[in-house]
Amino acid sequence: VQLQASGGGLVQSGDSLKLTCVASGLSFSTSAMHWFRQAPGKEREFVAGITWAESKVYGDSVNYRFLISRDNAKNTEYLQMNSLNPEDTAVYYCAADRIIRRDPSLISSWGKGTQVTVSS
């Protein structure tokens, strides 16, 4: 399984950013896809998950600012992030599993992260 995340960068507070994760080596259309993030010195945190049927679940810290989506024809998931603030600064990871899992220790497949930095 390969998960390649991209789209991170340095933005200012209040800006928007869209992350992309391209998957290969798995049955993407039947997999639950996720986004997690990890800030320096903190544990990896669940951000959002989407089932194969496009049911969506969000972490408490998102507060309706983020939107997860997927395109099964492209084996790709997305994370649209709006109203970014410095507390959103972290490495963002895409992940895949059979079902949505909030606990990162239970996730079966991880991609390399993409850095998001929000300046105040």
mmCIF file of C-alpha atoms in Angstrom:
data_model
loop_
_atom_site.group_PDB
_atom_site.id
_atom_site.type_symbol
_atom_site.label_atom_id
_atom_site.label_comp_id
_atom_site.label_asym_id
_atom_site.label_seq_id
_atom_site.Cartn_x
_atom_site.Cartn_y
_atom_site.Cartn_z
ATOM 1 C CA VAL A 1 0.000 0.000 0.000
ATOM 2 C CA GLN A 2 1.280 3.437 -0.918
ATOM 3 C CA LEU A 3 -0.324 6.656 0.205
ATOM 4 C CA GLN A 4 1.192 9.870 -1.078
ATOM 5 C CA ALA A 5 0.063 13.088 0.572
ATOM 6 C CA SER A 6 0.735 16.497 -0.893
ATOM 7 C CA GLY A 7 -0.478 20.071 -0.769
ATOM 8 C CA GLY A 8 1.024 21.260 2.479
ATOM 9 C CA GLY A 9 2.786 24.563 2.830
ATOM 10 C CA LEU A 10 3.171 27.805 4.715
ATOM 11 C CA VAL A 11 0.035 29.941 4.934
ATOM 12 C CA GLN A 12 -1.248 32.798 7.039
ATOM 13 C CA SER A 13 -3.946 32.643 9.671
ATOM 14 C CA GLY A 14 -7.378 32.666 8.027
ATOM 15 C CA ASP A 15 -6.153 31.146 4.776
ATOM 16 C CA SER A 16 -7.332 27.930 3.141
ATOM 17 C CA LEU A 17 -5.359 24.933 1.937
ATOM 18 C CA LYS A 18 -6.315 21.691 0.201
ATOM 19 C CA LEU A 19 -4.439 18.472 0.830
ATOM 20 C CA THR A 20 -4.441 15.537 -1.575
ATOM 21 C CA CYS A 21 -3.644 11.887 -0.990
ATOM 22 C CA VAL A 22 -3.191 9.471 -3.878
ATOM 23 C CA ALA A 23 -3.477 5.798 -2.991
ATOM 24 C CA SER A 24 -2.223 2.665 -4.694
ATOM 25 C CA GLY A 25 -1.886 -0.995 -3.841
ATOM 26 C CA LEU A 26 -5.221 -1.258 -2.076
ATOM 27 C CA SER A 27 -8.887 -1.570 -2.894
ATOM 28 C CA PHE A 28 -9.476 2.152 -2.626
ATOM 29 C CA SER A 29 -13.188 2.111 -3.399
ATOM 30 C CA THR A 30 -13.865 -0.219 -0.451
ATOM 31 C CA SER A 31 -11.441 1.399 2.006
ATOM 32 C CA ALA A 32 -12.111 3.993 4.674
ATOM 33 C CA MET A 33 -9.749 6.919 4.215
ATOM 34 C CA HIS A 34 -8.508 9.222 6.930
ATOM 35 C CA TRP A 35 -6.520 12.313 7.752
ATOM 36 C CA PHE A 36 -4.518 12.569 10.961
ATOM 37 C CA ARG A 37 -2.130 15.246 12.113
ATOM 38 C CA GLN A 38 0.746 15.495 14.544
ATOM 39 C CA ALA A 39 2.106 18.699 15.979
ATOM 40 C CA PRO A 40 5.579 18.843 17.553
ATOM 41 C CA GLY A 41 5.569 17.279 20.992
ATOM 42 C CA LYS A 42 1.983 16.082 20.665
ATOM 43 C CA GLU A 43 0.314 12.782 19.919
ATOM 44 C CA ARG A 44 -1.050 11.983 16.488
ATOM 45 C CA GLU A 45 -4.613 13.274 16.295
ATOM 46 C CA PHE A 46 -7.618 12.162 14.237
ATOM 47 C CA VAL A 47 -8.772 14.913 11.885
ATOM 48 C CA ALA A 48 -11.320 13.311 9.570
ATOM 49 C CA GLY A 49 -12.436 10.051 8.036
ATOM 50 C CA ILE A 50 -14.621 9.051 5.102
ATOM 51 C CA THR A 51 -16.093 5.647 4.357
ATOM 52 C CA TRP A 52 -16.343 4.021 0.953
ATOM 53 C CA ALA A 53 -19.992 5.179 0.957
ATOM 54 C CA GLU A 54 -18.824 8.739 1.709
ATOM 55 C CA SER A 55 -20.077 8.941 5.269
ATOM 56 C CA LYS A 56 -17.856 11.501 7.011
ATOM 57 C CA VAL A 57 -16.569 11.830 10.550
ATOM 58 C CA TYR A 58 -14.542 14.729 11.930
ATOM 59 C CA GLY A 59 -12.314 15.244 14.923
ATOM 60 C CA ASP A 60 -13.368 17.651 17.641
ATOM 61 C CA SER A 61 -10.628 20.149 16.807
ATOM 62 C CA VAL A 62 -11.875 20.681 13.256
ATOM 63 C CA ASN A 63 -15.002 22.630 14.262
ATOM 64 C CA TYR A 64 -16.638 22.449 10.844
ATOM 65 C CA ARG A 65 -13.684 24.213 9.171
ATOM 66 C CA PHE A 66 -12.424 21.165 7.301
ATOM 67 C CA LEU A 67 -14.079 19.047 4.617
ATOM 68 C CA ILE A 68 -12.961 15.551 3.664
ATOM 69 C CA SER A 69 -13.846 14.105 0.285
ATOM 70 C CA ARG A 70 -12.786 11.343 -2.071
ATOM 71 C CA ASP A 71 -12.744 10.479 -5.760
ATOM 72 C CA ASN A 72 -12.817 6.714 -6.194
ATOM 73 C CA ALA A 73 -12.141 6.995 -9.929
ATOM 74 C CA LYS A 74 -8.810 8.676 -9.129
ATOM 75 C CA ASN A 75 -7.951 6.702 -5.974
ATOM 76 C CA THR A 76 -7.642 10.060 -4.267
ATOM 77 C CA GLU A 77 -8.849 11.654 -1.072
ATOM 78 C CA TYR A 78 -8.821 15.335 -0.201
ATOM 79 C CA LEU A 79 -8.895 17.570 2.837
ATOM 80 C CA GLN A 80 -10.128 21.104 2.287
ATOM 81 C CA MET A 81 -9.001 23.215 5.233
ATOM 82 C CA ASN A 82 -10.545 26.640 5.790
ATOM 83 C CA SER A 83 -10.038 29.369 8.373
ATOM 84 C CA LEU A 84 -6.671 27.962 9.318
ATOM 85 C CA ASN A 85 -5.063 29.114 12.544
ATOM 86 C CA PRO A 86 -1.632 28.520 14.093
ATOM 87 C CA GLU A 87 -3.016 25.627 16.177
ATOM 88 C CA ASP A 88 -3.523 23.738 12.900
ATOM 89 C CA THR A 89 0.235 23.662 12.333
ATOM 90 C CA ALA A 90 1.268 20.022 12.093
ATOM 91 C CA VAL A 91 2.371 17.245 9.811
ATOM 92 C CA TYR A 92 -0.747 15.874 8.145
ATOM 93 C CA TYR A 93 -0.915 12.181 7.315
ATOM 94 C CA CYS A 94 -3.332 10.250 5.166
ATOM 95 C CA ALA A 95 -4.235 6.764 6.247
ATOM 96 C CA ALA A 96 -6.353 3.836 5.113
ATOM 97 C CA ASP A 97 -8.151 1.018 6.826
ATOM 98 C CA ARG A 98 -11.158 -1.216 6.402
ATOM 99 C CA ILE A 99 -13.322 1.016 8.607
ATOM 100 C CA ILE A 100 -12.970 4.476 10.107
ATOM 101 C CA ARG A 101 -10.699 4.409 13.132
ATOM 102 C CA ARG A 102 -10.105 7.407 15.391
ATOM 103 C CA ASP A 103 -7.285 5.660 17.239
ATOM 104 C CA PRO A 104 -4.093 5.981 15.180
ATOM 105 C CA SER A 105 -2.620 2.886 16.799
ATOM 106 C CA LEU A 106 -5.260 0.807 15.020
ATOM 107 C CA ILE A 107 -4.641 2.135 11.511
ATOM 108 C CA SER A 108 -3.197 -0.416 9.100
ATOM 109 C CA SER A 109 -1.725 1.807 6.364
ATOM 110 C CA TRP A 110 -0.009 5.171 6.598
ATOM 111 C CA GLY A 111 1.391 7.584 4.107
ATOM 112 C CA LYS A 112 4.248 9.981 4.587
ATOM 113 C CA GLY A 113 3.068 13.288 5.910
ATOM 114 C CA THR A 114 2.888 16.737 4.454
ATOM 115 C CA GLN A 115 3.784 19.763 6.561
ATOM 116 C CA VAL A 116 1.229 22.491 7.136
ATOM 117 C CA THR A 117 2.443 25.634 8.849
ATOM 118 C CA VAL A 118 0.095 28.472 9.714
ATOM 119 C CA SER A 119 1.620 31.772 10.709
ATOM 120 C CA SER A 120 -0.218 34.310 12.837
#
